[in-house]
JSON list of C-alpha atoms and ligand atoms in Angstrom, two decimals:
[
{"chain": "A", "resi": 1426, "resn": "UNK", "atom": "CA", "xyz": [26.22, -73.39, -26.22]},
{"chain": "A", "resi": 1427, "resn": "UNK", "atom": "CA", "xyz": [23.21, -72.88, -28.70]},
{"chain": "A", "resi": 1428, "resn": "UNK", "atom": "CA", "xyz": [20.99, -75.27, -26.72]},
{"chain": "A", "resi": 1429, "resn": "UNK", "atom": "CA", "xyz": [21.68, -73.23, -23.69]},
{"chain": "A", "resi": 1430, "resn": "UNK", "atom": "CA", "xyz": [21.58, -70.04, -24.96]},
{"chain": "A", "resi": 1431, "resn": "UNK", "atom": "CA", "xyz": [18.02, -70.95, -26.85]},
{"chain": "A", "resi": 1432, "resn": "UNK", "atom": "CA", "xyz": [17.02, -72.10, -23.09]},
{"chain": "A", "resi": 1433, "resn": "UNK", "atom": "CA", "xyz": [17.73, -69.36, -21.55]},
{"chain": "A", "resi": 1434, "resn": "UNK", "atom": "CA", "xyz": [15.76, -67.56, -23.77]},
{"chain": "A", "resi": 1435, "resn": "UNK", "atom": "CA", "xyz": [13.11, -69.91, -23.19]},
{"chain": "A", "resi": 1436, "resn": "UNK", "atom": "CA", "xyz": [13.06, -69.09, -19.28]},
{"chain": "A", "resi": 1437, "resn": "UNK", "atom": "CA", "xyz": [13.23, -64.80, -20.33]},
{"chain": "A", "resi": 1438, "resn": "UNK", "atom": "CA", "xyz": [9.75, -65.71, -21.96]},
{"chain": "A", "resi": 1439, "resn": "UNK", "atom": "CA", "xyz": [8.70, -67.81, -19.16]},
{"chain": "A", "resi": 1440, "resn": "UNK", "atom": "CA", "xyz": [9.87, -65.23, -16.51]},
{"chain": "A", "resi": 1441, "resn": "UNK", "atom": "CA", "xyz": [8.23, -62.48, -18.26]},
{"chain": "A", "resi": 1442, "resn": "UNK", "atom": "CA", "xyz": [11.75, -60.51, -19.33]},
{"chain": "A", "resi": 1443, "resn": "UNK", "atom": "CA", "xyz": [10.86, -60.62, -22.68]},
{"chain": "A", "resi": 1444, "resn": "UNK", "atom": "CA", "xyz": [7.38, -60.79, -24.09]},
{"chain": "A", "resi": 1445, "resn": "UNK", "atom": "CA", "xyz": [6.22, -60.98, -28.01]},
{"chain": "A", "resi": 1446, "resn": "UNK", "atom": "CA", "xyz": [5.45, -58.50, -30.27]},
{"chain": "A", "resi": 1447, "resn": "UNK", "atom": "CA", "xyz": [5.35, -57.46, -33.78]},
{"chain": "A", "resi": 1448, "resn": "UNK", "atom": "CA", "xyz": [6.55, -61.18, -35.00]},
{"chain": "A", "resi": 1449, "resn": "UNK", "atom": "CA", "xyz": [9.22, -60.40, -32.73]},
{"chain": "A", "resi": 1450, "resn": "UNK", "atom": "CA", "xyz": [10.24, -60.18, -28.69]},
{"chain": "A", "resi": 1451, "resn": "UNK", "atom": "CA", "xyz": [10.36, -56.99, -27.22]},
{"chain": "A", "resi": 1452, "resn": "UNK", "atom": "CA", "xyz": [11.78, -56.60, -23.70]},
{"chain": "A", "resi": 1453, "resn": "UNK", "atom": "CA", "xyz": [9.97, -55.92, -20.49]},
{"chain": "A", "resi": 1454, "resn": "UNK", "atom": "CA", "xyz": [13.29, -55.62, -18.12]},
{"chain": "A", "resi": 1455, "resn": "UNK", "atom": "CA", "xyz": [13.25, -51.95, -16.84]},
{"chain": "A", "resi": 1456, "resn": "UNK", "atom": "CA", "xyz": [16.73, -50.93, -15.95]},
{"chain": "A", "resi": 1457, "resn": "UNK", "atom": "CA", "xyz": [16.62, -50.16, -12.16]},
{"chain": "A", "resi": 1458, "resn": "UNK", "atom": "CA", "xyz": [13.88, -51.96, -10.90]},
{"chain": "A", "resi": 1459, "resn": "UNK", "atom": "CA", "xyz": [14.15, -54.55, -8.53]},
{"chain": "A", "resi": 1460, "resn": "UNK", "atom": "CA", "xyz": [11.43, -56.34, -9.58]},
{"chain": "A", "resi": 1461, "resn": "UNK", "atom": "CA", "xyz": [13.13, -57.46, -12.96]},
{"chain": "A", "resi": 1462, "resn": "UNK", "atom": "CA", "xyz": [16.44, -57.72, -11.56]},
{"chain": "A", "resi": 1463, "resn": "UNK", "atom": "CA", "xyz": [15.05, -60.23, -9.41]},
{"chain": "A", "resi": 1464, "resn": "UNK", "atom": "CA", "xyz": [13.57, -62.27, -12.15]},
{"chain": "A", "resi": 1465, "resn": "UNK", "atom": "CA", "xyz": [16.66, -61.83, -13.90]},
{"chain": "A", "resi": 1466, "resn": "UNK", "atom": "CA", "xyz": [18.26, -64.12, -11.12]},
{"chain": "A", "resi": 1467, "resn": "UNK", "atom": "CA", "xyz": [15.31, -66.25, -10.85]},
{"chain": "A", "resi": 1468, "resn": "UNK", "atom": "CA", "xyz": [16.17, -66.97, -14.82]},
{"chain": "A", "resi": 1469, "resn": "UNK", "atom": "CA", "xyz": [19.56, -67.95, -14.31]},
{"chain": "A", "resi": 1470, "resn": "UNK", "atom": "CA", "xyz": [18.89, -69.91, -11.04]},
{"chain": "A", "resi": 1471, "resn": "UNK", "atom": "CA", "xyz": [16.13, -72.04, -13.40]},
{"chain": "A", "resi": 1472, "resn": "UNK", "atom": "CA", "xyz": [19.06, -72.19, -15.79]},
{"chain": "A", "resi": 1473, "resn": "UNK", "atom": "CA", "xyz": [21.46, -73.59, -13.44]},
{"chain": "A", "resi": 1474, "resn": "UNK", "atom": "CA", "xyz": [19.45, -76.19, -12.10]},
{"chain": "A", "resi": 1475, "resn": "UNK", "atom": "CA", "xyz": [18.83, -77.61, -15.77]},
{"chain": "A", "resi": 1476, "resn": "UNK", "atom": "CA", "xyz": [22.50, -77.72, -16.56]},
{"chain": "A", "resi": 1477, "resn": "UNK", "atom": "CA", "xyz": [25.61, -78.41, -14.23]},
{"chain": "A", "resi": 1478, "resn": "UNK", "atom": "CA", "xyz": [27.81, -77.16, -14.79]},
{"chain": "A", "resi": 1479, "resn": "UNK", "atom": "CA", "xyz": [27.10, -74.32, -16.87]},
{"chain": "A", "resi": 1480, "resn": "UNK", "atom": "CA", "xyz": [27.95, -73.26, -20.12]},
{"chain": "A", "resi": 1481, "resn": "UNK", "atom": "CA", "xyz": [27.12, -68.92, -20.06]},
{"chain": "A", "resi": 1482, "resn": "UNK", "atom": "CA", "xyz": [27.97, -67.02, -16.88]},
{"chain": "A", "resi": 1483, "resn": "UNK", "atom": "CA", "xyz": [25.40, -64.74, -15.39]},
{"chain": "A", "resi": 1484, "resn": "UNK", "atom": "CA", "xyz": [27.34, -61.71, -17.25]},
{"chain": "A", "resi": 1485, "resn": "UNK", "atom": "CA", "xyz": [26.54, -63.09, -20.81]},
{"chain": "A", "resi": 1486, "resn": "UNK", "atom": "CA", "xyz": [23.53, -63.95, -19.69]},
{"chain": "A", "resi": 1487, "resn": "UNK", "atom": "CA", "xyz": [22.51, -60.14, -19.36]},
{"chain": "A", "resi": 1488, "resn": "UNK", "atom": "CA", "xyz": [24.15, -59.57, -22.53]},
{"chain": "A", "resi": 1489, "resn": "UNK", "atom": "CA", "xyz": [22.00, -62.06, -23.87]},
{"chain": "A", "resi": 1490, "resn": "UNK", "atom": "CA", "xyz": [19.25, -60.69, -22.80]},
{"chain": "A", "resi": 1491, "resn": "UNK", "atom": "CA", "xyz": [20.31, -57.23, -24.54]},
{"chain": "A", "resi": 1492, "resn": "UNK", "atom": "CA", "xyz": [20.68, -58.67, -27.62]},
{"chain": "A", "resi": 1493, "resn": "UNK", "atom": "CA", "xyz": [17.60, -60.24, -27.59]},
{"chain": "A", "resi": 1494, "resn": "UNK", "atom": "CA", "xyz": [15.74, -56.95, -26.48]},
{"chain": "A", "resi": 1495, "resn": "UNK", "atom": "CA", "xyz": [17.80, -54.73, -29.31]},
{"chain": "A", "resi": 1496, "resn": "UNK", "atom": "CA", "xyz": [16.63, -57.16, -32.18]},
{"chain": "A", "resi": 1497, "resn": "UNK", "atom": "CA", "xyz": [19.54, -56.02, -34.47]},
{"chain": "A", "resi": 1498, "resn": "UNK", "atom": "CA", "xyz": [21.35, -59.34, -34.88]},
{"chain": "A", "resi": 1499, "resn": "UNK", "atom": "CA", "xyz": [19.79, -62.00, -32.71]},
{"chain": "A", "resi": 1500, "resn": "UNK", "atom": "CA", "xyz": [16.22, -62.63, -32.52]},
{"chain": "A", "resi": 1501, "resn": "UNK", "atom": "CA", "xyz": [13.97, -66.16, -31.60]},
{"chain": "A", "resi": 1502, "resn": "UNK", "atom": "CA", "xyz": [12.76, -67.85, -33.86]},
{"chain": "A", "resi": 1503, "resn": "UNK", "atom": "CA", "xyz": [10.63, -71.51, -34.36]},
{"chain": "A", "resi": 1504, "resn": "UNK", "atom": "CA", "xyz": [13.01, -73.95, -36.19]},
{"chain": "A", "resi": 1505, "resn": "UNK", "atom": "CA", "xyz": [11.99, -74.85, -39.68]},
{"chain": "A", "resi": 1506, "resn": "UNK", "atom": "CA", "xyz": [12.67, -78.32, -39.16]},
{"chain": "A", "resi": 1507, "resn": "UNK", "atom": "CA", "xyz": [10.90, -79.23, -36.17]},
{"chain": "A", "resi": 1508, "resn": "UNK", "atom": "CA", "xyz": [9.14, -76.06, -34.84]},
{"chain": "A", "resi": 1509, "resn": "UNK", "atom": "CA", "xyz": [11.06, -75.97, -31.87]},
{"chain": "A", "resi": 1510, "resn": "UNK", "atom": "CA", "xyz": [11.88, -72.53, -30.50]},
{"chain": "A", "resi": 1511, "resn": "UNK", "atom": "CA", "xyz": [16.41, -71.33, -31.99]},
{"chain": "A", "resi": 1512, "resn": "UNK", "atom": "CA", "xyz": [17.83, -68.55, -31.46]},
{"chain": "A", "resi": 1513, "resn": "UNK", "atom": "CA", "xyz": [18.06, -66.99, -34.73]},
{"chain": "A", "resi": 1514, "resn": "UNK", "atom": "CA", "xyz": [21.26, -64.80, -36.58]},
{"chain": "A", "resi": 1515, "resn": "UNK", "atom": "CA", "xyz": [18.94, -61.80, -37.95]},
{"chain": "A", "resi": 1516, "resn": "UNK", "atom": "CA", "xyz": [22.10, -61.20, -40.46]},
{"chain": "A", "resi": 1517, "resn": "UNK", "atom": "CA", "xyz": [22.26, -64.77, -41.50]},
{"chain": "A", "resi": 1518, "resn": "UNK", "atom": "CA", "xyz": [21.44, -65.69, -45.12]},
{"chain": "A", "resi": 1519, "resn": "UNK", "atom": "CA", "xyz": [21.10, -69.09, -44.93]},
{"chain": "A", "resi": 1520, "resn": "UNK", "atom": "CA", "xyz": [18.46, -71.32, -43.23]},
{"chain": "A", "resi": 1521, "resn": "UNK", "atom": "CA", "xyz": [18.69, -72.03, -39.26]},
{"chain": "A", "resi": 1522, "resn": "UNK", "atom": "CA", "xyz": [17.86, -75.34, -37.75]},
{"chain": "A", "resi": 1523, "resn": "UNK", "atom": "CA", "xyz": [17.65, -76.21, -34.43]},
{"chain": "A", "resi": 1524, "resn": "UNK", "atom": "CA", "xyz": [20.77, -77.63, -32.27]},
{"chain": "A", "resi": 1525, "resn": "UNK", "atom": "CA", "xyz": [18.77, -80.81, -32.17]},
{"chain": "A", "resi": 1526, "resn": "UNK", "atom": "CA", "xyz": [18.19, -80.77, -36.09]},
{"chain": "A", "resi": 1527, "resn": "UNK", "atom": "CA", "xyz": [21.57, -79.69, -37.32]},
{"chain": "A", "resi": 1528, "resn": "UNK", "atom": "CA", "xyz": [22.92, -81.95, -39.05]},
{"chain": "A", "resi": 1529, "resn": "UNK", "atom": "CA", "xyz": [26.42, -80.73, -41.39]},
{"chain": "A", "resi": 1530, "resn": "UNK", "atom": "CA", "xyz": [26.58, -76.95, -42.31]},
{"chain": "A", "resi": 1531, "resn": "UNK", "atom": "CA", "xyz": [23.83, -75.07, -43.23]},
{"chain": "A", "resi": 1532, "resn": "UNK", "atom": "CA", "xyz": [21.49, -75.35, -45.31]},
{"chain": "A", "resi": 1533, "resn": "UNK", "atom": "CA", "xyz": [20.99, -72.46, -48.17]},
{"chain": "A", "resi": 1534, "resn": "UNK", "atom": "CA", "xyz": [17.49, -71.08, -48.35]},
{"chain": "A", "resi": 1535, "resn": "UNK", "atom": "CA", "xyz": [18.04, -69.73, -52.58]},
{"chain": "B", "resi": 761, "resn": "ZN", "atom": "ZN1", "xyz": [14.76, -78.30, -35.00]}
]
């Protein structure tokens, strides 16, 4: 579910629904428009071509994308371990790694 959910953020980057800023993503979806609601499903049909069957339904996937754009208690991140790009627990206190590079619990950073 973290692999997917760290690829789907992938493709909001790719598909221009997110974009970086301020060490941080910020998020370019503009409730309304058709234009990002379209690239919204253009995200998700990338997504379901990479996995079959799927692990997040199209809903979660929007709330996904919220979360991502609020920046309260999920951000992206690269992993410490191998650089590639996590989803990251803003609230966490101990160190992320990867799906691929999780080995055991976490890791504390102190
Ligand atoms: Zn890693």
């Amino acid at each position: 579910m973290t692999f997917h959910a760290a690829q789907l953020a992938s493709l909001y980057l790719i598909y221009g629904l997110v974009g970086t800023a301020g060490g941080g993503l910020e998020s370019r979806y503009r409730v309304g428009s058709l234009e990002s609601g379209t690239l919204l499903c253009q995200a998700y049909e990338a997504y379901l071509e990479l996995h079959a069957p799927v692990s997040i339904s199209f809903e979660h996937t929007w709330f996904l994308l919220l979360a991502l754009a609020r920046r309260v208690e999920l951000g992206v991140a690269g992993c410490d371990d191998c650089g590639g790009l996590q989803l990251r627990d803003l609230l966490a206190k101990h160190k992320q790694t990867c799906g691929n590079c999780q080995q055991g619990s976490p890791v504390p950073t102190r």
